[in-house]
PDB file of C-alpha atoms in Angstrom:
ATOM      1  CA  MET T 584      32.002 -24.547   7.200  1.00  0.00           C
ATOM      2  CA  CYS T 585      30.243 -25.103   3.953  1.00  0.00           C
ATOM      3  CA  GLU T 586      32.304 -25.632   0.828  1.00  0.00           C
ATOM      4  CA  ILE T 587      29.383 -26.479  -1.450  1.00  0.00           C
ATOM      5  CA  PHE T 588      28.816 -22.827  -2.405  1.00  0.00           C
ATOM      6  CA  PRO T 589      31.205 -21.032  -4.772  1.00  0.00           C
ATOM      7  CA  GLU T 590      33.477 -18.448  -3.182  1.00  0.00           C
ATOM      8  CA  VAL T 591      33.831 -14.812  -4.158  1.00  0.00           C
ATOM      9  CA  ASN T 592      36.584 -12.343  -3.280  1.00  0.00           C
ATOM     10  CA  TYR T 593      34.541  -9.148  -3.358  1.00  0.00           C
ATOM     11  CA  CYS T 594      30.900  -8.242  -2.968  1.00  0.00           C
ATOM     12  CA  CYS T 595      29.465  -6.889  -6.216  1.00  0.00           C
ATOM     13  CA  TYR T 596      33.023  -6.654  -7.644  1.00  0.00           C
ATOM     14  CA  PHE T 597      33.969  -3.465  -5.812  1.00  0.00           C
ATOM     15  CA  CYS T 598      33.731  -3.709  -2.018  1.00  0.00           C
ATOM     16  CA  SER T 599      35.210  -6.048   0.551  1.00  0.00           C
ATOM     17  CA  LEU T 600      33.279  -8.985   1.929  1.00  0.00           C
ATOM     18  CA  ARG T 601      32.832  -7.337   5.302  1.00  0.00           C
ATOM     19  CA  VAL T 602      31.316  -4.169   3.857  1.00  0.00           C
ATOM     20  CA  GLY T 603      29.288  -6.351   1.513  1.00  0.00           C
ATOM     21  CA  ILE T 604      27.724  -8.376   4.301  1.00  0.00           C
ATOM     22  CA  LEU T 605      26.824  -5.155   6.095  1.00  0.00           C
ATOM     23  CA  PHE T 606      24.990  -4.050   2.949  1.00  0.00           C
ATOM     24  CA  ILE T 607      23.378  -7.493   2.598  1.00  0.00           C
ATOM     25  CA  ALA T 608      22.225  -7.461   6.240  1.00  0.00           C
ATOM     26  CA  VAL T 609      20.520  -4.100   5.805  1.00  0.00           C
ATOM     27  CA  ALA T 610      19.003  -5.216   2.481  1.00  0.00           C
ATOM     28  CA  SER T 611      17.684  -8.411   4.087  1.00  0.00           C
ATOM     29  CA  ILE T 612      16.068  -6.551   6.971  1.00  0.00           C
ATOM     30  CA  MET T 613      14.527  -4.053   4.546  1.00  0.00           C
ATOM     31  CA  THR T 614      13.269  -6.891   2.318  1.00  0.00           C
ATOM     32  CA  GLY T 615      11.532  -8.555   5.247  1.00  0.00           C
ATOM     33  CA  GLY T 616      10.014  -5.266   6.342  1.00  0.00           C
ATOM     34  CA  ALA T 617       8.773  -4.517   2.838  1.00  0.00           C
ATOM     35  CA  ILE T 618       7.226  -7.984   2.506  1.00  0.00           C
ATOM     36  CA  LEU T 619       5.470  -7.743   5.862  1.00  0.00           C
ATOM     37  CA  SER T 620       4.196  -4.197   5.427  1.00  0.00           C
ATOM     38  CA  GLY T 621       3.074  -4.802   1.853  1.00  0.00           C
ATOM     39  CA  LEU T 622       1.327  -8.001   2.864  1.00  0.00           C
ATOM     40  CA  GLU T 623      -0.494  -6.349   5.732  1.00  0.00           C
ATOM     41  CA  ASN T 624      -1.527  -3.408   3.587  1.00  0.00           C
ATOM     42  CA  ASP T 625      -2.554  -5.113   0.348  1.00  0.00           C
ATOM     43  CA  ALA T 626      -3.747  -8.533   1.466  1.00  0.00           C
ATOM     44  CA  GLU T 627      -5.375  -7.217   4.643  1.00  0.00           C
ATOM     45  CA  ALA T 628      -3.833 -10.065   6.585  1.00  0.00           C
ATOM     46  CA  SER T 629      -5.517 -10.707   9.877  1.00  0.00           C
ATOM     47  CA  TYR T 630      -5.433 -12.999  12.843  1.00  0.00           C
ATOM     48  CA  GLU T 631      -8.481 -14.860  11.543  1.00  0.00           C
ATOM     49  CA  GLN T 632      -6.696 -15.816   8.313  1.00  0.00           C
ATOM     50  CA  SER T 633      -3.740 -17.165  10.270  1.00  0.00           C
ATOM     51  CA  THR T 634      -5.932 -19.248  12.566  1.00  0.00           C
ATOM     52  CA  THR T 635      -7.909 -20.532   9.576  1.00  0.00           C
ATOM     53  CA  MET T 636      -4.675 -21.781   8.044  1.00  0.00           C
ATOM     54  CA  ILE T 637      -3.602 -23.445  11.279  1.00  0.00           C
ATOM     55  CA  GLN T 638      -6.996 -25.106  11.724  1.00  0.00           C
ATOM     56  CA  ALA T 639      -7.076 -26.228   8.084  1.00  0.00           C
ATOM     57  CA  GLY T 640      -3.677 -27.855   8.518  1.00  0.00           C
ATOM     58  CA  SER T 641      -4.858 -29.888  11.490  1.00  0.00           C
ATOM     59  CA  ILE T 642      -7.930 -31.301   9.732  1.00  0.00           C
ATOM     60  CA  VAL T 643      -7.560 -34.511   7.769  1.00  0.00           C
ATOM     61  CA  VAL T 644      -8.819 -33.564   4.336  1.00  0.00           C
ATOM     62  CA  GLU T 645     -10.780 -36.249   2.577  1.00  0.00           C
ATOM     63  CA  ASN T 646     -12.612 -33.856   0.286  1.00  0.00           C
ATOM     64  CA  THR T 647     -10.581 -33.009  -2.805  1.00  0.00           C
ATOM     65  CA  ASP T 648     -13.008 -30.339  -3.881  1.00  0.00           C
ATOM     66  CA  LEU T 649     -11.458 -27.554  -5.944  1.00  0.00           C
ATOM     67  CA  LEU T 650     -13.270 -24.901  -3.918  1.00  0.00           C
ATOM     68  CA  PHE T 651     -11.736 -26.232  -0.682  1.00  0.00           C
ATOM     69  CA  LEU T 652      -8.293 -26.125  -2.284  1.00  0.00           C
ATOM     70  CA  TYR T 653      -8.852 -22.594  -3.524  1.00  0.00           C
ATOM     71  CA  ARG T 654     -10.020 -21.262  -0.154  1.00  0.00           C
ATOM     72  CA  HIS T 655      -7.157 -22.743   1.834  1.00  0.00           C
ATOM     73  CA  LEU T 656      -4.502 -22.091  -0.792  1.00  0.00           C
ATOM     74  CA  LEU T 657      -4.939 -18.346  -0.334  1.00  0.00           C
ATOM     75  CA  ASP T 658      -4.517 -18.762   3.428  1.00  0.00           C
ATOM     76  CA  PHE T 659      -1.371 -20.815   2.799  1.00  0.00           C
ATOM     77  CA  VAL T 660       0.069 -18.134   0.508  1.00  0.00           C
ATOM     78  CA  ILE T 661      -0.552 -15.369   3.056  1.00  0.00           C
ATOM     79  CA  THR T 662       0.911 -17.434   5.902  1.00  0.00           C
ATOM     80  CA  ALA T 663       3.910 -18.438   3.779  1.00  0.00           C
ATOM     81  CA  LEU T 664       4.637 -14.827   2.852  1.00  0.00           C
ATOM     82  CA  THR T 665       4.433 -13.829   6.514  1.00  0.00           C
ATOM     83  CA  ILE T 666       6.927 -16.520   7.530  1.00  0.00           C
ATOM     84  CA  HIS T 667       9.058 -15.532   4.544  1.00  0.00           C
ATOM     85  CA  GLY T 668       9.204 -11.898   5.651  1.00  0.00           C
ATOM     86  CA  PHE T 669      10.046 -12.764   9.253  1.00  0.00           C
ATOM     87  CA  ALA T 670      12.810 -15.118   8.099  1.00  0.00           C
ATOM     88  CA  PHE T 671      14.424 -12.338   6.045  1.00  0.00           C
ATOM     89  CA  VAL T 672      14.395 -10.004   9.051  1.00  0.00           C
ATOM     90  CA  ILE T 673      15.858 -12.648  11.381  1.00  0.00           C
ATOM     91  CA  ALA T 674      18.525 -13.672   8.856  1.00  0.00           C
ATOM     92  CA  GLY T 675      19.489 -10.033   8.299  1.00  0.00           C
ATOM     93  CA  PHE T 676      19.770  -9.517  12.043  1.00  0.00           C
ATOM     94  CA  PHE T 677      22.116 -12.515  12.361  1.00  0.00           C
ATOM     95  CA  LEU T 678      24.287 -11.215   9.525  1.00  0.00           C
ATOM     96  CA  LEU T 679      24.377  -7.728  11.050  1.00  0.00           C
ATOM     97  CA  VAL T 680      25.511  -9.177  14.382  1.00  0.00           C
ATOM     98  CA  ALA T 681      28.109 -11.309  12.555  1.00  0.00           C
ATOM     99  CA  ASP T 682      29.536  -8.212  10.912  1.00  0.00           C
ATOM    100  CA  LEU T 683      29.518  -6.013  14.004  1.00  0.00           C
ATOM    101  CA  ILE T 684      31.159  -8.485  16.392  1.00  0.00           C
ATOM    102  CA  ASP T 685      33.239 -10.226  13.696  1.00  0.00           C
ATOM    103  CA  GLU T 686      31.831 -13.681  14.424  1.00  0.00           C
ATOM    104  CA  SER T 687      31.501 -15.882  11.370  1.00  0.00           C
ATOM    105  CA  GLY T 688      29.195 -18.367  13.108  1.00  0.00           C
ATOM    106  CA  PHE T 689      26.308 -15.916  12.902  1.00  0.00           C
ATOM    107  CA  ALA T 690      26.996 -15.474   9.195  1.00  0.00           C
ATOM    108  CA  GLN T 691      26.652 -19.238   8.777  1.00  0.00           C
ATOM    109  CA  VAL T 692      23.190 -18.989  10.355  1.00  0.00           C
ATOM    110  CA  PHE T 693      22.352 -16.378   7.709  1.00  0.00           C
ATOM    111  CA  VAL T 694      23.572 -18.692   4.936  1.00  0.00           C
ATOM    112  CA  TRP T 695      21.415 -21.643   5.940  1.00  0.00           C
ATOM    113  CA  LEU T 696      18.368 -19.630   7.019  1.00  0.00           C
ATOM    114  CA  THR T 697      18.367 -17.712   3.743  1.00  0.00           C
ATOM    115  CA  LEU T 698      18.831 -20.899   1.722  1.00  0.00           C
ATOM    116  CA  LEU T 699      15.844 -22.468   3.483  1.00  0.00           C
ATOM    117  CA  ASN T 700      13.932 -19.224   2.963  1.00  0.00           C
ATOM    118  CA  ILE T 701      14.643 -19.318  -0.781  1.00  0.00           C
ATOM    119  CA  ILE T 702      13.433 -22.920  -1.002  1.00  0.00           C
ATOM    120  CA  PHE T 703      10.331 -22.123   1.059  1.00  0.00           C
ATOM    121  CA  GLY T 704       9.696 -18.992  -0.999  1.00  0.00           C
ATOM    122  CA  THR T 705       9.926 -20.957  -4.226  1.00  0.00           C
ATOM    123  CA  VAL T 706       7.255 -23.339  -2.954  1.00  0.00           C
ATOM    124  CA  ALA T 707       5.113 -20.344  -1.987  1.00  0.00           C
ATOM    125  CA  LEU T 708       5.593 -18.830  -5.453  1.00  0.00           C
ATOM    126  CA  LEU T 709       4.475 -22.071  -7.049  1.00  0.00           C
ATOM    127  CA  ALA T 710       1.412 -22.028  -4.782  1.00  0.00           C
ATOM    128  CA  MET T 711       0.763 -18.450  -5.895  1.00  0.00           C
ATOM    129  CA  GLY T 712       0.900 -19.624  -9.485  1.00  0.00           C
ATOM    130  CA  VAL T 713      -1.629 -22.364  -8.766  1.00  0.00           C
ATOM    131  CA  HIS T 714      -3.813 -19.843  -6.948  1.00  0.00           C
ATOM    132  CA  CYS T 715      -3.666 -17.521  -9.955  1.00  0.00           C
ATOM    133  CA  THR T 716      -4.747 -20.276 -12.332  1.00  0.00           C
ATOM    134  CA  LEU T 717      -7.797 -21.052 -10.179  1.00  0.00           C
ATOM    135  CA  LYS T 718      -9.056 -17.476 -10.233  1.00  0.00           C
ATOM    136  CA  GLU T 719     -10.889 -15.917 -13.130  1.00  0.00           C
ATOM    137  CA  THR T 720     -10.618 -12.157 -12.573  1.00  0.00           C
ATOM    138  CA  ARG T 721      -8.106 -10.822 -10.062  1.00  0.00           C
ATOM    139  CA  CYS T 722      -5.208 -12.986  -9.124  1.00  0.00           C
ATOM    140  CA  LEU T 723      -2.628 -11.925  -6.572  1.00  0.00           C
ATOM    141  CA  LEU T 724      -3.015  -8.804  -4.442  1.00  0.00           C
ATOM    142  CA  ASN T 725      -5.631  -7.410  -6.855  1.00  0.00           C
ATOM    143  CA  MET T 726      -3.328  -7.710  -9.862  1.00  0.00           C
ATOM    144  CA  ASP T 727      -4.472  -9.179 -13.141  1.00  0.00           C
ATOM    145  CA  TRP T 728      -2.890 -12.350 -14.497  1.00  0.00           C
ATOM    146  CA  LEU T 729      -0.121 -10.569 -16.455  1.00  0.00           C
ATOM    147  CA  GLU T 730       0.974  -8.415 -13.522  1.00  0.00           C
ATOM    148  CA  SER T 731       0.913 -11.480 -11.277  1.00  0.00           C
ATOM    149  CA  ALA T 732       3.031 -13.465 -13.726  1.00  0.00           C
ATOM    150  CA  VAL T 733       5.579 -10.639 -13.952  1.00  0.00           C
ATOM    151  CA  PHE T 734       5.616 -10.417 -10.149  1.00  0.00           C
ATOM    152  CA  ILE T 735       6.258 -14.149  -9.766  1.00  0.00           C
ATOM    153  CA  VAL T 736       9.035 -14.154 -12.389  1.00  0.00           C
ATOM    154  CA  SER T 737      10.685 -11.109 -10.804  1.00  0.00           C
ATOM    155  CA  CYS T 738      10.591 -12.897  -7.441  1.00  0.00           C
ATOM    156  CA  PHE T 739      12.581 -15.759  -8.964  1.00  0.00           C
ATOM    157  CA  PHE T 740      15.230 -13.257 -10.113  1.00  0.00           C
ATOM    158  CA  TYR T 741      15.219 -11.754  -6.624  1.00  0.00           C
ATOM    159  CA  TYR T 742      15.891 -15.221  -5.214  1.00  0.00           C
ATOM    160  CA  ALA T 743      18.832 -15.536  -7.608  1.00  0.00           C
ATOM    161  CA  LEU T 744      20.202 -12.271  -6.179  1.00  0.00           C
ATOM    162  CA  TYR T 745      19.827 -13.640  -2.665  1.00  0.00           C
ATOM    163  CA  PHE T 746      21.639 -16.796  -3.735  1.00  0.00           C
ATOM    164  CA  TYR T 747      24.554 -14.533  -4.700  1.00  0.00           C
ATOM    165  CA  PHE T 748      24.260 -12.911  -1.268  1.00  0.00           C
ATOM    166  CA  ILE T 749      24.511 -16.399   0.237  1.00  0.00           C
ATOM    167  CA  MET T 750      27.747 -16.944  -1.699  1.00  0.00           C
ATOM    168  CA  VAL T 751      29.168 -13.653  -0.365  1.00  0.00           C
ATOM    169  CA  ALA T 752      28.258 -14.486   3.242  1.00  0.00           C
ATOM    170  CA  ASN T 753      29.609 -18.014   2.879  1.00  0.00           C
ATOM    171  CA  SER T 754      32.890 -16.655   1.482  1.00  0.00           C
ATOM    172  CA  TYR T 755      33.129 -14.477   4.584  1.00  0.00           C
ATOM    173  CA  VAL T 756      32.592 -17.561   6.743  1.00  0.00           C
ATOM    174  CA  VAL T 757      35.153 -19.683   4.893  1.00  0.00           C
ATOM    175  CA  ASN T 758      37.842 -16.998   4.517  1.00  0.00           C
ATOM    176  CA  GLY T 759      37.360 -15.346   7.890  1.00  0.00           C
ATOM    177  CA  ASP T 760      38.195 -11.689   8.385  1.00  0.00           C
ATOM    178  CA  THR T 761      38.994 -10.107   5.035  1.00  0.00           C
ATOM    179  CA  THR T 762      39.536  -6.513   6.040  1.00  0.00           C
ATOM    180  CA  VAL T 763      42.003  -4.713   3.821  1.00  0.00           C
ATOM    181  CA  GLU T 764      44.799  -2.736   5.439  1.00  0.00           C
ATOM    182  CA  ILE T 765      45.502   0.641   3.876  1.00  0.00           C
ATOM    183  CA  LYS T 766      49.229   1.211   3.430  1.00  0.00           C
TER     184      LYS T 766
END
């Protein structure tokens, strides 16, 4: 178990932990689906971009040219967002299984996978910020610099919400079954 996260008694102050993790599982799966579908639609992600990123990672880079950084930073951002979306779907699936079969071990997988996803997503957001500073006209997904900045800041607030979801799932793991009997 993990006692480093604070514990909560209810999810969002009104429903039990078990109902809360069901809501969180569905929200996580929907978040991953929205990220993946939005990325495919707006960024026109393709197989070639993914292979370019993989090949660029295997080359020892001796050239510190700004143009090289700019070209491969966009590939990194697209690949990072793809991994980010898949991780949300997988974590939501583990939490859904944990709720349906009442096994807290699967909820612990959600806790750690989502925590790693938040850390990885923060690094990707910082890379998006660097990518936006290197561009002159359109920044991220054909948004101007102000829209991109608002998007990046709102993503940080979204990560804070998912950190609360981690606390709810971890409380379910630590406290076990918290179903309330109606008398």
